[in-house]
């Protein structure tokens, strides 16, 4: 067995992912969507866009009452 890494391995772009209950310790908030909701959103940007829209509409409706 050879212990040398191949030249094509680029370890500079290697990212470490912490798994389990403490994975939020990296500073990012992790939110799990139910599967039926997740089917409608292809990525986190689309979820954030939808939530920002909902926040804006809610604030605008409160201002009119």
PDB file of C-alpha atoms in Angstrom:
ATOM      1  CA  UNK A   1       0.000   0.000   0.000  1.00  0.00           C
ATOM      2  CA  UNK A   2       1.294   3.423  -0.952  1.00  0.00           C
ATOM      3  CA  UNK A   3       1.124   6.226   1.637  1.00  0.00           C
ATOM      4  CA  UNK A   4       1.777   9.079  -0.780  1.00  0.00           C
ATOM      5  CA  UNK A   5      -1.035  11.353  -1.914  1.00  0.00           C
ATOM      6  CA  UNK A   6      -1.577  11.672  -5.611  1.00  0.00           C
ATOM      7  CA  UNK A   7      -0.633  14.956  -7.277  1.00  0.00           C
ATOM      8  CA  UNK A   8      -4.224  15.548  -8.389  1.00  0.00           C
ATOM      9  CA  UNK A   9      -5.453  15.823  -4.783  1.00  0.00           C
ATOM     10  CA  UNK A  10      -5.852  19.511  -3.990  1.00  0.00           C
ATOM     11  CA  UNK A  11      -5.925  19.724  -0.209  1.00  0.00           C
ATOM     12  CA  UNK A  12      -6.074  23.537  -0.256  1.00  0.00           C
ATOM     13  CA  UNK A  13      -9.766  23.391  -1.137  1.00  0.00           C
ATOM     14  CA  UNK A  14     -10.512  20.684   1.430  1.00  0.00           C
ATOM     15  CA  UNK A  15     -13.366  21.589   3.756  1.00  0.00           C
ATOM     16  CA  UNK A  16     -14.037  19.972   7.094  1.00  0.00           C
ATOM     17  CA  UNK A  17     -17.627  19.186   7.905  1.00  0.00           C
ATOM     18  CA  UNK A  18     -18.572  18.502  11.468  1.00  0.00           C
ATOM     19  CA  UNK A  19     -21.435  16.065  11.751  1.00  0.00           C
ATOM     20  CA  UNK A  20     -23.885  15.536  14.557  1.00  0.00           C
ATOM     21  CA  UNK A  21     -25.719  17.697  17.062  1.00  0.00           C
ATOM     22  CA  UNK A  22     -22.841  20.122  17.645  1.00  0.00           C
ATOM     23  CA  UNK A  23     -22.262  21.021  13.972  1.00  0.00           C
ATOM     24  CA  UNK A  24     -23.727  24.505  14.532  1.00  0.00           C
ATOM     25  CA  UNK A  25     -20.618  25.336  16.550  1.00  0.00           C
ATOM     26  CA  UNK A  26     -19.026  26.623  13.330  1.00  0.00           C
ATOM     27  CA  UNK A  27     -21.220  29.712  13.559  1.00  0.00           C
ATOM     28  CA  UNK A  28     -23.769  28.895  10.856  1.00  0.00           C
ATOM     29  CA  UNK A  29     -27.345  28.216  11.767  1.00  0.00           C
ATOM     30  CA  UNK A  30     -28.580  24.921  10.379  1.00  0.00           C
ATOM     31  CA  UNK A  31     -32.308  24.571   9.788  1.00  0.00           C
ATOM     32  CA  UNK A  32     -33.840  21.322   8.618  1.00  0.00           C
ATOM     33  CA  UNK A  33     -36.787  21.621   6.265  1.00  0.00           C
ATOM     34  CA  UNK A  34     -39.472  18.982   6.113  1.00  0.00           C
ATOM     35  CA  UNK A  35     -39.218  16.938   2.931  1.00  0.00           C
ATOM     36  CA  UNK A  36     -42.393  18.374   1.360  1.00  0.00           C
ATOM     37  CA  UNK A  37     -41.067  21.921   1.834  1.00  0.00           C
ATOM     38  CA  UNK A  38     -37.535  21.045   0.716  1.00  0.00           C
ATOM     39  CA  UNK A  39     -38.908  19.718  -2.589  1.00  0.00           C
ATOM     40  CA  UNK A  40     -40.020  23.250  -3.500  1.00  0.00           C
ATOM     41  CA  UNK A  41     -36.674  24.952  -2.847  1.00  0.00           C
ATOM     42  CA  UNK A  42     -33.558  23.957  -4.792  1.00  0.00           C
ATOM     43  CA  UNK A  43     -31.088  25.774  -2.500  1.00  0.00           C
ATOM     44  CA  UNK A  44     -30.684  27.997   0.559  1.00  0.00           C
ATOM     45  CA  UNK A  45     -30.811  31.179  -1.537  1.00  0.00           C
ATOM     46  CA  UNK A  46     -34.344  30.380  -2.699  1.00  0.00           C
ATOM     47  CA  UNK A  47     -35.458  29.685   0.868  1.00  0.00           C
ATOM     48  CA  UNK A  48     -33.991  32.991   2.056  1.00  0.00           C
ATOM     49  CA  UNK A  49     -35.631  34.870  -0.820  1.00  0.00           C
ATOM     50  CA  UNK A  50     -39.043  33.390   0.007  1.00  0.00           C
ATOM     51  CA  UNK A  51     -38.676  34.172   3.708  1.00  0.00           C
ATOM     52  CA  UNK A  52     -37.565  37.746   3.021  1.00  0.00           C
ATOM     53  CA  UNK A  53     -40.590  38.197   0.769  1.00  0.00           C
ATOM     54  CA  UNK A  54     -42.864  36.882   3.507  1.00  0.00           C
ATOM     55  CA  UNK A  55     -41.266  39.215   6.075  1.00  0.00           C
ATOM     56  CA  UNK A  56     -41.674  42.214   3.748  1.00  0.00           C
ATOM     57  CA  UNK A  57     -45.338  41.425   3.028  1.00  0.00           C
ATOM     58  CA  UNK A  58     -46.065  40.907   6.722  1.00  0.00           C
ATOM     59  CA  UNK A  59     -44.474  44.243   7.623  1.00  0.00           C
ATOM     60  CA  UNK A  60     -46.339  46.065   4.840  1.00  0.00           C
ATOM     61  CA  UNK A  61     -49.662  44.579   5.961  1.00  0.00           C
ATOM     62  CA  UNK A  62     -49.045  45.616   9.566  1.00  0.00           C
ATOM     63  CA  UNK A  63     -48.344  49.187   8.420  1.00  0.00           C
ATOM     64  CA  UNK A  64     -51.724  49.432   6.642  1.00  0.00           C
ATOM     65  CA  UNK A  65     -53.787  48.464   9.700  1.00  0.00           C
TER      66      UNK A  65
END
